[in-house]
Amino acid sequence: KDSINAQGGLAEAIVSDVSSMSSLTELTVNTIDKFGRIDILVNNAGITHDNIIMRMKEEDWDSVLNVNLKGCFNGIKSVARSMINNKEAVLVPK
């Protein structure tokens, strides 16, 4: 963020919960309100809960799936319409 802004660009770091569609929808709306459009989506959120299966809690497994899989879906879903309308946008899979 700092290096982009230092070179005359406009960037902002925002914390959001990728496992929550409402959180990403809010992020998308706020981003478009502030910057006018979204041109790039980088879906790179991911977590691990390394453990052998007998010790892994179901909540840990669910959180990995919610961030790593559902988060990707939520990210694409929340920006797709806006980016398609831009006609120049790029979706970058993780």
Coordinates of C-alpha atoms in Angstrom, one line a residue:
K1 CA 0.0 0.0 0.0
D2 CA 2.7 2.5 1.0
S3 CA 4.8 1.9 -2.1
I4 CA 1.8 2.3 -4.4
N5 CA 0.8 5.5 -2.7
A6 CA 4.4 6.8 -2.8
Q7 CA 4.5 6.3 -6.5
G8 CA 1.3 8.4 -7.0
G9 CA -1.1 5.5 -7.0
L10 CA -4.1 5.1 -4.7
A11 CA -4.2 2.1 -2.4
E12 CA -5.8 1.2 0.9
A13 CA -5.5 -1.8 3.1
I14 CA -8.8 -3.0 4.6
V15 CA -9.5 -6.0 6.8
S16 CA -12.4 -8.1 5.8
D17 CA -13.8 -11.6 6.5
V18 CA -13.6 -13.5 3.2
S19 CA -15.8 -16.3 4.7
S20 CA -18.7 -13.9 5.0
M21 CA -20.5 -12.8 1.9
S22 CA -22.0 -9.8 3.7
S23 CA -18.5 -8.7 4.7
L24 CA -17.2 -8.9 1.1
T25 CA -20.4 -7.3 -0.3
E26 CA -19.8 -4.4 2.1
L27 CA -16.1 -4.2 1.1
T28 CA -17.1 -4.2 -2.6
V29 CA -19.7 -1.4 -2.2
N30 CA -17.3 0.7 -0.1
T31 CA -14.4 0.2 -2.5
I32 CA -16.6 1.2 -5.5
D33 CA -17.9 4.2 -3.6
K34 CA -14.3 5.3 -2.7
F35 CA -12.4 4.4 -5.9
G36 CA -15.2 4.3 -8.5
R37 CA -14.5 0.8 -9.8
I38 CA -12.7 -2.5 -9.1
D39 CA -10.2 -3.6 -11.7
I40 CA -8.4 -6.5 -10.0
L41 CA -9.3 -9.2 -7.6
V42 CA -6.6 -11.4 -6.1
N43 CA -8.1 -14.3 -4.2
N44 CA -5.2 -15.2 -2.0
A45 CA -6.7 -15.6 1.5
G46 CA -5.9 -19.0 3.0
I47 CA -5.4 -20.7 6.4
T48 CA -4.3 -24.0 7.7
H49 CA -5.0 -26.0 10.8
D50 CA -2.4 -28.7 10.5
N51 CA -3.1 -31.7 12.6
I52 CA -3.7 -35.4 12.2
I53 CA -7.4 -36.1 11.5
M54 CA -7.9 -37.7 14.9
R55 CA -6.9 -34.5 16.7
M56 CA -8.5 -32.0 14.3
K57 CA -11.6 -30.3 15.6
E58 CA -14.6 -30.0 13.2
E59 CA -14.5 -26.2 13.7
D60 CA -10.9 -26.1 12.5
W61 CA -11.9 -28.1 9.3
D62 CA -14.9 -25.8 8.8
S63 CA -12.8 -22.7 9.1
V64 CA -10.3 -23.9 6.5
L65 CA -13.1 -24.7 4.1
N66 CA -14.9 -21.4 4.8
V67 CA -11.8 -19.3 4.2
N68 CA -10.0 -21.3 1.4
L69 CA -13.0 -22.4 -0.7
K70 CA -16.0 -20.3 0.3
G71 CA -13.8 -17.2 0.5
C72 CA -12.8 -17.6 -3.1
F73 CA -16.4 -17.9 -4.2
N74 CA -17.5 -14.9 -2.0
G75 CA -14.7 -12.8 -3.5
I76 CA -15.6 -13.5 -7.1
K77 CA -19.3 -13.3 -6.5
S78 CA -19.1 -9.9 -4.8
V79 CA -17.1 -8.2 -7.6
A80 CA -18.0 -10.1 -10.7
R81 CA -20.9 -7.9 -11.9
S82 CA -18.9 -4.7 -11.4
M83 CA -15.8 -6.1 -13.1
I84 CA -17.7 -7.5 -16.1
N85 CA -19.2 -4.0 -16.6
N86 CA -15.6 -2.6 -16.5
K87 CA -14.7 -4.7 -19.5
E88 CA -11.0 -4.3 -18.7
A89 CA -10.9 -6.0 -15.3
V90 CA -8.9 -9.2 -14.5
L91 CA -9.9 -12.0 -12.2
V92 CA -6.7 -13.7 -10.8
P93 CA -7.2 -17.1 -9.1
K94 CA -5.1 -17.9 -6.1

